[in-house]
Short mmCIF file of C-alpha atoms and ligand atoms in Angstrom, two decimals:
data_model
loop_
_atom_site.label_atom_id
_atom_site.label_comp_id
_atom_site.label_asym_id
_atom_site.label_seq_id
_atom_site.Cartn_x
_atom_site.Cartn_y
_atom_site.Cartn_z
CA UNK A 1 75.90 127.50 144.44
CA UNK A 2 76.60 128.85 141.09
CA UNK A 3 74.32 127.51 138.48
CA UNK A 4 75.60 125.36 136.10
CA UNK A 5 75.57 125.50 132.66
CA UNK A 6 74.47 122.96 129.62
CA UNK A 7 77.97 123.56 128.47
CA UNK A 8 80.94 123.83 131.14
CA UNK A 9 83.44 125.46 128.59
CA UNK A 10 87.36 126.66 129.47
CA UNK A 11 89.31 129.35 128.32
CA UNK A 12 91.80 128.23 126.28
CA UNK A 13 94.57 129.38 129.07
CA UNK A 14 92.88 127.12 131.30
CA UNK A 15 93.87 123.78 129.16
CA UNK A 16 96.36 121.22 130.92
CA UNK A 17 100.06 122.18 130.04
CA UNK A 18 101.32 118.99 130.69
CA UNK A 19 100.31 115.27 131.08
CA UNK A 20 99.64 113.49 134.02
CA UNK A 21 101.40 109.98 134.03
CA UNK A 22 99.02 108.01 136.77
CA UNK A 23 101.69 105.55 137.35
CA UNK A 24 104.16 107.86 139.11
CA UNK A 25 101.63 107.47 141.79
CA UNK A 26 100.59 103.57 141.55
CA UNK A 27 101.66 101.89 144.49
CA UNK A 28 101.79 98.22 142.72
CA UNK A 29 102.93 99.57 139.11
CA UNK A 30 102.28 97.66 135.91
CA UNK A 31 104.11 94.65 135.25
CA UNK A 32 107.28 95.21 132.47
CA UNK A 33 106.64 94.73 129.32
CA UNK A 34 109.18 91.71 128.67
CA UNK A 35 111.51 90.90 125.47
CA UNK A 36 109.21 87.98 123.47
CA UNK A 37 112.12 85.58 123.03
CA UNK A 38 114.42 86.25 125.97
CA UNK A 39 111.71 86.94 128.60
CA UNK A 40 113.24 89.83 130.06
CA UNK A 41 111.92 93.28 130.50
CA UNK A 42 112.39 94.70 127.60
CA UNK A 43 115.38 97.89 127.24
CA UNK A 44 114.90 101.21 125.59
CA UNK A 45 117.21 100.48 122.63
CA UNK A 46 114.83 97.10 121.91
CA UNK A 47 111.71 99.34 121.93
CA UNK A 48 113.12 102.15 119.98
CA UNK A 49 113.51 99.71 117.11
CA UNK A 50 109.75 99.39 116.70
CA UNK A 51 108.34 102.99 118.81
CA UNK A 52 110.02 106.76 118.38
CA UNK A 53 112.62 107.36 120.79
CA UNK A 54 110.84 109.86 122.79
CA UNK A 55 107.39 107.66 122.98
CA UNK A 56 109.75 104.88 124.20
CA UNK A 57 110.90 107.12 127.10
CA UNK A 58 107.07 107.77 127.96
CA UNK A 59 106.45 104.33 127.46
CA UNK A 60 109.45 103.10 130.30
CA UNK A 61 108.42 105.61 132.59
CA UNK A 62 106.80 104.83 136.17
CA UNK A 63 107.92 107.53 138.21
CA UNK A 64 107.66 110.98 136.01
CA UNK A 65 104.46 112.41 137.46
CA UNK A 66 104.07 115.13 134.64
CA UNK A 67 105.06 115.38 131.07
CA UNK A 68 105.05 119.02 129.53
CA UNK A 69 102.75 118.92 125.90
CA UNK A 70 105.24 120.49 122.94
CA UNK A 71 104.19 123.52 122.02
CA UNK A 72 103.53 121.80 118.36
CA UNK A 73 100.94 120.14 120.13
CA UNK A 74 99.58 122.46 122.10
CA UNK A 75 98.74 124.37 119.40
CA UNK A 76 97.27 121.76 117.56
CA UNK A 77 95.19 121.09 120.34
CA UNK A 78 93.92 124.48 120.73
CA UNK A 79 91.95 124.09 116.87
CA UNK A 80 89.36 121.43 118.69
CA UNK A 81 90.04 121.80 122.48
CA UNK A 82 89.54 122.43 124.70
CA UNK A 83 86.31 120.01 124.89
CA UNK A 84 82.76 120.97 126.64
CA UNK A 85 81.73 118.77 129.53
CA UNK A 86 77.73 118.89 128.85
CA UNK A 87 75.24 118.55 131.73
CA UNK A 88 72.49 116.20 130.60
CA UNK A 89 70.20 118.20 131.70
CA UNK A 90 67.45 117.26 128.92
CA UNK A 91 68.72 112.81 129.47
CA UNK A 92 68.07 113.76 133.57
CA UNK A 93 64.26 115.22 132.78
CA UNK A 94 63.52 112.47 130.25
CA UNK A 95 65.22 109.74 132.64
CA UNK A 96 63.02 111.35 135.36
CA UNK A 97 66.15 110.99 137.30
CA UNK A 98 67.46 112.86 140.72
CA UNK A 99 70.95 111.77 139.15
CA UNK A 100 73.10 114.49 137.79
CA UNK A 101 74.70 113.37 134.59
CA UNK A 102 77.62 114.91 132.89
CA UNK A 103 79.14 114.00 129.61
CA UNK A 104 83.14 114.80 128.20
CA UNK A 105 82.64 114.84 124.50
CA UNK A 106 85.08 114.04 122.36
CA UNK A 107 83.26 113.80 118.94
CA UNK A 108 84.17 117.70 118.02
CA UNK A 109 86.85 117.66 115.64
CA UNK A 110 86.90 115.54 112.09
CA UNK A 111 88.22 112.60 113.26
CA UNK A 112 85.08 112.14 115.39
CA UNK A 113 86.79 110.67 118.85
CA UNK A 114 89.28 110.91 121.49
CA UNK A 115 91.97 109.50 119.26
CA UNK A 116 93.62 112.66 117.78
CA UNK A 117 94.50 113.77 121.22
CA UNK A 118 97.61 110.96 120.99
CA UNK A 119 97.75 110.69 117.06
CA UNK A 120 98.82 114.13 116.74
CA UNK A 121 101.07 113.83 119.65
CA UNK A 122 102.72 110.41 118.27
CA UNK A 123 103.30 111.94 114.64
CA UNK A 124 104.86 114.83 116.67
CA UNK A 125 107.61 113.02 118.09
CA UNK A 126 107.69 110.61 114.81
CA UNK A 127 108.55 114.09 112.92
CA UNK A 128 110.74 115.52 115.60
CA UNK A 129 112.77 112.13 115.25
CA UNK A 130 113.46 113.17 111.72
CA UNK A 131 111.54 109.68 109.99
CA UNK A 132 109.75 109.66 106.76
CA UNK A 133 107.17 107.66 108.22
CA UNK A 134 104.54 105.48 109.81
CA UNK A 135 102.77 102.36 110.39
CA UNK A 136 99.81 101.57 112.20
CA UNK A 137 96.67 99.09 112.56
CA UNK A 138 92.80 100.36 112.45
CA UNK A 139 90.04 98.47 113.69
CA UNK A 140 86.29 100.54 113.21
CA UNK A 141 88.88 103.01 111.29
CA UNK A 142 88.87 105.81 113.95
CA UNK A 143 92.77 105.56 114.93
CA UNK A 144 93.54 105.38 111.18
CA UNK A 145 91.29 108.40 110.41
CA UNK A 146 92.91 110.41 113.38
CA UNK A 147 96.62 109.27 112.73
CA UNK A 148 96.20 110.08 108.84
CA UNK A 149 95.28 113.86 110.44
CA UNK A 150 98.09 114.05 112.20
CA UNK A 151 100.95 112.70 110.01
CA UNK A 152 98.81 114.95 106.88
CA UNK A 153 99.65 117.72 109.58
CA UNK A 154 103.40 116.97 109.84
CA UNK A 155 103.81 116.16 106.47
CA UNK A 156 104.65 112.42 107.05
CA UNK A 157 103.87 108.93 105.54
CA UNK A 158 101.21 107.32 106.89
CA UNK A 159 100.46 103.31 105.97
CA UNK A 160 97.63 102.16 107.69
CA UNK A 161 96.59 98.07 108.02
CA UNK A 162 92.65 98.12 108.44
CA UNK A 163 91.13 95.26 109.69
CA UNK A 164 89.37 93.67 107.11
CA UNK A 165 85.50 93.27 108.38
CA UNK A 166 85.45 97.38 108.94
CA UNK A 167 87.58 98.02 105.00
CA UNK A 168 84.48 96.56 103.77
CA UNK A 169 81.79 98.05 106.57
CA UNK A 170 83.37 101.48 106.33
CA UNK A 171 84.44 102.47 102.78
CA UNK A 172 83.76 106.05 104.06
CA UNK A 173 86.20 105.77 107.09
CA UNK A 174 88.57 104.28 104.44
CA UNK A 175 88.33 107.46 102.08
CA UNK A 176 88.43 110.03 105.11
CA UNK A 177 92.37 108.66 105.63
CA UNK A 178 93.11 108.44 101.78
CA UNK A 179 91.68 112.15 101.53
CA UNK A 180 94.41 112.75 104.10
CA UNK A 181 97.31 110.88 102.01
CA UNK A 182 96.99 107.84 104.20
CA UNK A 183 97.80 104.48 101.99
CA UNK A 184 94.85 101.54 103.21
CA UNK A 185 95.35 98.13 103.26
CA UNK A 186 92.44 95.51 104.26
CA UNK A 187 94.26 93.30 106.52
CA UNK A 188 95.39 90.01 106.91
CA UNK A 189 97.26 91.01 103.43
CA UNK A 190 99.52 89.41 101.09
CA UNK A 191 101.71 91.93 101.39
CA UNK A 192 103.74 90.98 104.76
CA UNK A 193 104.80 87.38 105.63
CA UNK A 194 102.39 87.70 109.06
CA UNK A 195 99.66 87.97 106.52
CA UNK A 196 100.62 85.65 104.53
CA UNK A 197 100.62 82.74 107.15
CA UNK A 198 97.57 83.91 108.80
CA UNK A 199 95.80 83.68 106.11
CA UNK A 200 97.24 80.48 105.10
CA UNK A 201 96.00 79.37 108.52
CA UNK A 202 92.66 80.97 108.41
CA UNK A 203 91.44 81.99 104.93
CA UNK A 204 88.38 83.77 104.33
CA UNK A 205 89.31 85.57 108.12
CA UNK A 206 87.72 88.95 108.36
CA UNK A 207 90.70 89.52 110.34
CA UNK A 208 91.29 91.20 114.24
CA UNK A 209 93.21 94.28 115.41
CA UNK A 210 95.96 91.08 116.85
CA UNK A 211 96.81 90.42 113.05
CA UNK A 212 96.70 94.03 111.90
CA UNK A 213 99.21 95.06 114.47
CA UNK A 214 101.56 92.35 113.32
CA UNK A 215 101.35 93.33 109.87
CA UNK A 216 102.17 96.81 110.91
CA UNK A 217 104.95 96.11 113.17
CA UNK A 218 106.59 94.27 110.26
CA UNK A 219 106.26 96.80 107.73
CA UNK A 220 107.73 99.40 110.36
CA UNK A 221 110.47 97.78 111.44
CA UNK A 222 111.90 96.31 108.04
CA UNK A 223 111.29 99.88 106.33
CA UNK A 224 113.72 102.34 106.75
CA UNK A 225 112.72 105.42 108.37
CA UNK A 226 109.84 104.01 109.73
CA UNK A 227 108.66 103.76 113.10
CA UNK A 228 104.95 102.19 114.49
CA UNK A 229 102.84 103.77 116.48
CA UNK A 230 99.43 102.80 117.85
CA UNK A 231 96.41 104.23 119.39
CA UNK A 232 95.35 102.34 122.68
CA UNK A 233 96.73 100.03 125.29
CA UNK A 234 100.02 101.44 125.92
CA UNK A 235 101.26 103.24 128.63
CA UNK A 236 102.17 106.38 126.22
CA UNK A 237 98.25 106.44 124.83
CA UNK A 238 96.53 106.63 127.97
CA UNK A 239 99.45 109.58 129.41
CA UNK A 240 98.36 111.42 126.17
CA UNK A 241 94.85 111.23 126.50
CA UNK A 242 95.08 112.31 130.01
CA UNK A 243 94.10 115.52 128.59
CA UNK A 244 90.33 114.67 128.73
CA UNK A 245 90.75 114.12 132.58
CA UNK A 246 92.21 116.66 133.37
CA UNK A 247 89.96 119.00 131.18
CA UNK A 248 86.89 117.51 133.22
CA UNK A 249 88.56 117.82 136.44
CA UNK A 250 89.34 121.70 135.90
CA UNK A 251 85.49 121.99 134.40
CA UNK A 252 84.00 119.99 137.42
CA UNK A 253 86.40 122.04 139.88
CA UNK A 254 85.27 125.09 138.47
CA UNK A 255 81.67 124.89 139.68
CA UNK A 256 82.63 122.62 142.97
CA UNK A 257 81.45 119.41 141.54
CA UNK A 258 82.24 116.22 143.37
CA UNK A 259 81.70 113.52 140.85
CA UNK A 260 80.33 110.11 142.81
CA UNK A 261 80.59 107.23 139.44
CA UNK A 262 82.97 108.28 136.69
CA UNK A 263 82.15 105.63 133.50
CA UNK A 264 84.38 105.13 130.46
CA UNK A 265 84.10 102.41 127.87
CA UNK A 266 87.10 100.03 127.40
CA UNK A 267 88.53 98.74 124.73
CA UNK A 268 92.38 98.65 124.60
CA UNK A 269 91.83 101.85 127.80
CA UNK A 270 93.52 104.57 126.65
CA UNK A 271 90.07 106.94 127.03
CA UNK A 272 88.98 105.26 130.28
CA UNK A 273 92.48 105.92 131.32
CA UNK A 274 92.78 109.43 130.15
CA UNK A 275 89.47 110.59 131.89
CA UNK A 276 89.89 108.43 134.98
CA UNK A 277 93.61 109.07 135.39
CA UNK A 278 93.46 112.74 137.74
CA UNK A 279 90.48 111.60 139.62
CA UNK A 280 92.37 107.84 140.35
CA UNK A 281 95.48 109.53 141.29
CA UNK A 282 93.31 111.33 143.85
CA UNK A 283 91.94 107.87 145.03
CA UNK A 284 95.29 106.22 145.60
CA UNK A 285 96.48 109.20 147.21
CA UNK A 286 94.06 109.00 149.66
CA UNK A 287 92.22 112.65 149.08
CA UNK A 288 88.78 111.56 147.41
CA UNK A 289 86.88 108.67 146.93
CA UNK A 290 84.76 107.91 143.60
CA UNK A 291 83.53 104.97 142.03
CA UNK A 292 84.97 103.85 138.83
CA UNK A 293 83.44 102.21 136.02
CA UNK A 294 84.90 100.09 132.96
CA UNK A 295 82.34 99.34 130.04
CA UNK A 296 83.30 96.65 127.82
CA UNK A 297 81.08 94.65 125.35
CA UNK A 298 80.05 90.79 126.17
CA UNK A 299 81.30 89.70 123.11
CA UNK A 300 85.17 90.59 123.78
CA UNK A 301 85.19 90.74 127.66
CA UNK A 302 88.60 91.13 128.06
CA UNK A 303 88.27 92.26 132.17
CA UNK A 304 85.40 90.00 133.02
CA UNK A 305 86.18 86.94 131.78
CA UNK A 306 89.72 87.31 130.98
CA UNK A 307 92.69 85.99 132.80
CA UNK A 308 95.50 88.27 134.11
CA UNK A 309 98.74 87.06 132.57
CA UNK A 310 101.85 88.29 130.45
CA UNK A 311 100.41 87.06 126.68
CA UNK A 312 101.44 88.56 122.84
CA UNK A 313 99.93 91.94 122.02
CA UNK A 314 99.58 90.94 118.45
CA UNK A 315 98.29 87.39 116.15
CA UNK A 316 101.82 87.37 115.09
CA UNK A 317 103.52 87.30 118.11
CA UNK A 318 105.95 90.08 117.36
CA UNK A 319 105.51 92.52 119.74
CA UNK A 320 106.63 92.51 123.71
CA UNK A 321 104.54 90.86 125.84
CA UNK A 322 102.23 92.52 128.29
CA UNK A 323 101.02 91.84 131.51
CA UNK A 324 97.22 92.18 131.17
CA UNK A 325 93.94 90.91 131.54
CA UNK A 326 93.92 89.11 128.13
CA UNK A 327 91.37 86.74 126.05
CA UNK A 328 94.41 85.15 124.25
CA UNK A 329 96.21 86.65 121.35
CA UNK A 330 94.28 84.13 119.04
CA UNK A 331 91.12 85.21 120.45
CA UNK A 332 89.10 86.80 117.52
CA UNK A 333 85.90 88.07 118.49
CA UNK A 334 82.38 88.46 116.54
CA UNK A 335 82.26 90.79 114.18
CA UNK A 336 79.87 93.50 116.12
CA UNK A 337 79.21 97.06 115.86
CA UNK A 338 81.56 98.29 118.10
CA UNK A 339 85.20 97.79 116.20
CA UNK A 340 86.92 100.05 118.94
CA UNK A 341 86.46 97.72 121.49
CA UNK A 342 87.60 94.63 120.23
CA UNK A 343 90.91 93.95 120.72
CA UNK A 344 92.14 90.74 123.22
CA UNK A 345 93.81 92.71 125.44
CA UNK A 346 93.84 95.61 127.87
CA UNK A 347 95.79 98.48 129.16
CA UNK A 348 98.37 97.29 132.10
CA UNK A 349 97.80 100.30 133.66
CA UNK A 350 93.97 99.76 134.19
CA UNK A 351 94.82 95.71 134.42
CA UNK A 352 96.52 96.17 137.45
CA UNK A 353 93.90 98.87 139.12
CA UNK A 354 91.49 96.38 138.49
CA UNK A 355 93.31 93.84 139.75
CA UNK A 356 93.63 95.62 142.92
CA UNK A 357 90.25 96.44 143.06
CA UNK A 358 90.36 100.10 142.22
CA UNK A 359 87.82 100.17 139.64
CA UNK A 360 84.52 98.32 138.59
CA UNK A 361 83.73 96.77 135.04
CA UNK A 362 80.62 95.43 133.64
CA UNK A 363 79.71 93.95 130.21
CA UNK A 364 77.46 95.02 128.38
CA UNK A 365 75.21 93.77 125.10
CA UNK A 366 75.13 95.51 122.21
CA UNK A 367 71.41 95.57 121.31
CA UNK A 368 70.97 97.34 124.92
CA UNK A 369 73.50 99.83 123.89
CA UNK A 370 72.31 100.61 121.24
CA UNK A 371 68.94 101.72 122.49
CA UNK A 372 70.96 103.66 124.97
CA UNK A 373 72.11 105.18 122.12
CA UNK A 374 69.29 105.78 120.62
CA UNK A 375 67.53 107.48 124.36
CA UNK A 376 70.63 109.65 124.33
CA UNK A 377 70.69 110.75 120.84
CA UNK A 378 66.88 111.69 121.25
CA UNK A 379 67.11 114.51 123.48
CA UNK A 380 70.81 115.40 123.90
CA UNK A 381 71.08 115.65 120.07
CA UNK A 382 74.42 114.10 119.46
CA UNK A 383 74.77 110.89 117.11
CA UNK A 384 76.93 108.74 119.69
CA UNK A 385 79.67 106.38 118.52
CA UNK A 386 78.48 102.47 119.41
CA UNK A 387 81.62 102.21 121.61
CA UNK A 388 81.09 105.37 123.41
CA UNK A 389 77.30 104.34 124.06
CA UNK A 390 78.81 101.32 126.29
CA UNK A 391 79.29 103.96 128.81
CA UNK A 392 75.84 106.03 128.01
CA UNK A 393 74.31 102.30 128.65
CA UNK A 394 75.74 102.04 132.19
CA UNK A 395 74.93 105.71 132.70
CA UNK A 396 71.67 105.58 132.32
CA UNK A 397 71.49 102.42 133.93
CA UNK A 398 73.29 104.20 137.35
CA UNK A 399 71.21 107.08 137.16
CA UNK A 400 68.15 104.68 136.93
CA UNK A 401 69.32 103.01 140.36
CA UNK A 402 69.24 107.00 141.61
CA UNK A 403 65.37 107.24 140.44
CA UNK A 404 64.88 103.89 142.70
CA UNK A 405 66.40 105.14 145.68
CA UNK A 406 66.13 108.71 145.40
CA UNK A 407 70.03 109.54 145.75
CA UNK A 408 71.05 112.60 143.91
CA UNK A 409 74.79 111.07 142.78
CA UNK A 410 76.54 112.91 140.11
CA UNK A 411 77.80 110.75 137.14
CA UNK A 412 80.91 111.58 134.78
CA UNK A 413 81.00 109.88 131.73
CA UNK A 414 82.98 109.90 128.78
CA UNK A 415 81.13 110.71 125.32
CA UNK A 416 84.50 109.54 123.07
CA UNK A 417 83.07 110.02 119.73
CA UNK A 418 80.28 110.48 116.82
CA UNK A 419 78.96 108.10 114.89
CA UNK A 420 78.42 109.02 111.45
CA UNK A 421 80.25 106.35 109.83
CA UNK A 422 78.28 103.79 111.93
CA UNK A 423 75.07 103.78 109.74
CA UNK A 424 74.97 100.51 108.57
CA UNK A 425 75.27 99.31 112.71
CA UNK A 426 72.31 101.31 113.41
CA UNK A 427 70.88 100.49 110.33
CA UNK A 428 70.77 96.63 111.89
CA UNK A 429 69.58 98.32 115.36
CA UNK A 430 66.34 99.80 113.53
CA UNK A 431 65.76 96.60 111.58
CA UNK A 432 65.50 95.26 114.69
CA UNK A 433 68.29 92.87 112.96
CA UNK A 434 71.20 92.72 115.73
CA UNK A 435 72.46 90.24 117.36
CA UNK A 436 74.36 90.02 120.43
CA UNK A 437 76.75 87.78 120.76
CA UNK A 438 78.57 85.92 124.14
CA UNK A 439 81.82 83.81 123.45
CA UNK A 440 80.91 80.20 124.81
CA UNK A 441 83.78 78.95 127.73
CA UNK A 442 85.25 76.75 125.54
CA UNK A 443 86.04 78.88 122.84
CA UNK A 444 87.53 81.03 125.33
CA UNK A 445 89.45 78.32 127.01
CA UNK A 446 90.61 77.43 123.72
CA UNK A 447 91.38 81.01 122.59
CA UNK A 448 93.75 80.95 125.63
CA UNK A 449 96.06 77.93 125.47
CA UNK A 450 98.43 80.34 122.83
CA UNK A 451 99.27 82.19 126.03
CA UNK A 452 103.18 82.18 126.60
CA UNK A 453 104.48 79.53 128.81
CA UNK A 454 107.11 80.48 131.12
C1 PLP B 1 88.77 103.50 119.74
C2 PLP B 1 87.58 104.01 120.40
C3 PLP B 1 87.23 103.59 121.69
C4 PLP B 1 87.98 102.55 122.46
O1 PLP B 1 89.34 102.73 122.60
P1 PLP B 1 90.04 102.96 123.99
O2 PLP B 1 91.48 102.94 123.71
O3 PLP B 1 89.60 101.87 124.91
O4 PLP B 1 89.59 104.29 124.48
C5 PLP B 1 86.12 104.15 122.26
N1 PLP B 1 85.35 105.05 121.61
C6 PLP B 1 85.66 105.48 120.37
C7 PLP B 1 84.77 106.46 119.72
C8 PLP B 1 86.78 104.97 119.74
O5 PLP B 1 87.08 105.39 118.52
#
């Protein structure tokens, strides 16, 4: 056995060339996205009013196994890929644990997480499309931050809607994307009719990723040259970010490493998706077996307590509808710590693995993630996002069942991001001032009765 390194780096040469679309391989694909008014699944020539033509291709696509990355992006990629997979060895000796614990970080470029790995390819194909343009919603801030990169990179426009609780959390975030050119807007705004009647209906709302998608959507798709793009849940994110998976798979392949629990957090899916992706394609294939892991928070359990139905991706009810495991498109969840993960919805790629019983998920608290965090940051010296420390939670939690029974399993889990701009969440976490919060049945039954009716 070779020994194995703190940091499992690849050559350059050895990053994916192309991305690996799981779905080619799904046996029971996701459901169609379907046409709000008439029902039906929705054409290219709908989609490509709101998404750029070639994302709308990647979007339809179930049987494609492998998309080739642009050389633009390649290269882009090559200036903060490809990214270390870091054996915890120092978390394993403090844990006391027989586990092995490995960790895919994507904190190392400015945007501090995963997103940038489908922001720059969505601006890409935004540019390649010849628009001026585009639109997009940010909850914590991260998407915005990475998609203001990215269009900064392509010289294009970039309007970002930020939800309003995080504008006034994270004036920091906000200045990272105006540094880039970005323009900022704390949304629900007066500046789009969506906005307008939501916060007729709900003033003084801090708002929800569901209303700053609408207001996006509108903006794109009444401005010329425009197009929207967004940074989770669809099908097109999670082929994108399939990049981290298959990074860790050639890292872990490298040294013969046969992971037993892989463990992403979730919040719309697109990095659960992108790590899991290879290693699930494996699983349905019928050539490995490993134990998969969806972290989401308790206060916007989307998988756990969800229900599995077509519903509105947005507040506004402008997009398609999805087939997902949803909380309702009203559903607007406490205002934690963890902005990334909490949006109503999910993937319907992961909806429907978890639906056939491909993959775990557990919910977690976000006081006990954040003293995860806190372990973690102790001796493996990285500041962890609070969304990516839903995974280091259940992490240490596995490799704490290994110290019980004295099993030697080796745990994957994705590391998505830093958390610099998250100060004033672990500020509350060493005031011993957070709360955790768990939605009540009834407000989810209530959140629910929006869902479509057909
Ligand atoms: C946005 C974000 C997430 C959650 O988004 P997914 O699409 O579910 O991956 C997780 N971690 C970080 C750091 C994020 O910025």
């Amino acid at each position: 056995m070779k020994e194995i390194p703190y940091k499992i780096y690849l050559e350059e040469s050895e990053m994916p060339k192309a991305w690996y679309n799981l779905r080619a391989d799904m046996k029971n694909k996701p459901a169609p996205l379907l046409d709000s008014k008439t029902l039906k699944p929705i054409t290219a020539e709908e989609l490509s009013k709101v998404f750029c033509d070639e994302l709308v291709k990647q979007e339809l696509d179930d049987t494609t196994p492998y998309f080739d990355i642009p050389q633009e992006i390649y290269d882009f990629y090559k200036m903060y890929r490809p990214s270390p997979l870091v054996r915890a060895y120092c978390l394993e000796e403090r844990l006391q644990t027989p586990a092995k614990i490995y960790y895919k970080f994507e904190g190392n470029n400015t945007s501090g997480s995963h997103k940038l790995n489908s922001a720059i390819a969505q601006a890409y194909y935004a540019k390649k499309q010849g628009l001026k343009g585009v639109t997009t919603e940010t909850g914590a801030g991260q998407w915005g931050t990475a998609l203001s990169m990215a269009c900064s990179y392509f010289e294009l426009d970039c309007k970002v809607y930020m939800v309003k609780v995080s504008y006034e959390q994270k004036p920091f975030r906000r200045e990272v994307m105006r540094t880039y050119g970005a323009s900022v807007t704390p949304s629900p705004s007066m500046e789009t009719a969506v906005g307008r009647k939501i916060l007729e209906a709900h003033p003084g709302t801090t708002g929800s990723l569901g209303c700053a998608i609408s207001e996006a959507v509108e903006v794109a798709t009444q401005t010329e040259g425009y197009r929207y793009v967004l940074g989770s849940v669809l099908n097109q994110v999670l082929l994108h970010q399939t990049v981290i998976g298959l990074e860790t798979k050639t890292a872990l392949d490298k040294y013969d490493i046969k992971p037993d629990i892989i463990i992403g957090c979730a919040g719309g899916g697109s990095n659960l998706g992108g790590l899991i992706s290879p290693f699930m394609g494996e699983k349905i294939r019928g050539e490995a077996d490993y134990r998969i892991i969806g972290v989401e928070p308790a206060s916007c359990p989307s998988f756990t307590r969800g229900t599995y139905a077509y519903d509105y991706c947005d507040t506004g009810m402008v997009c398609p509808l999805q087939k997902m495991y949803t909380l309702g498109s009203g559903f607007i969840p406490a205002s934690t710590h963890s902005g990334g993960l909490r949006y109503h919805g999910m993937s319907s790629t992961l909806s429907q693995l978890y639906h056939d019983g491909l993959m775990d998920v557990v919910s977690v608290h976000q006081t006990e993630v954040f003293e995860a965090a806190q372990k973690f940051a102790k001796v493996e010296g990285i500041l962890p996002a609070p969304e990516s420390s839903h995974a280091i939670k259940v992490a240490i939690d596995e490799a704490m069942k290994c110290k019980e029974t004295g099993e030697e399993k080796t745990i994957v889990f994705g590391l998505t991001g830093t958390g610099y701009f998250d100060m004033m969440a672990y500020e509350k976490f060493n005031d011993k001032k957070m709360q955790d919060y768990t939605p009540s049945d009834e407000e989810l039954q209530a959140a629910l009765k929006n869902l479509p009716k057909f």
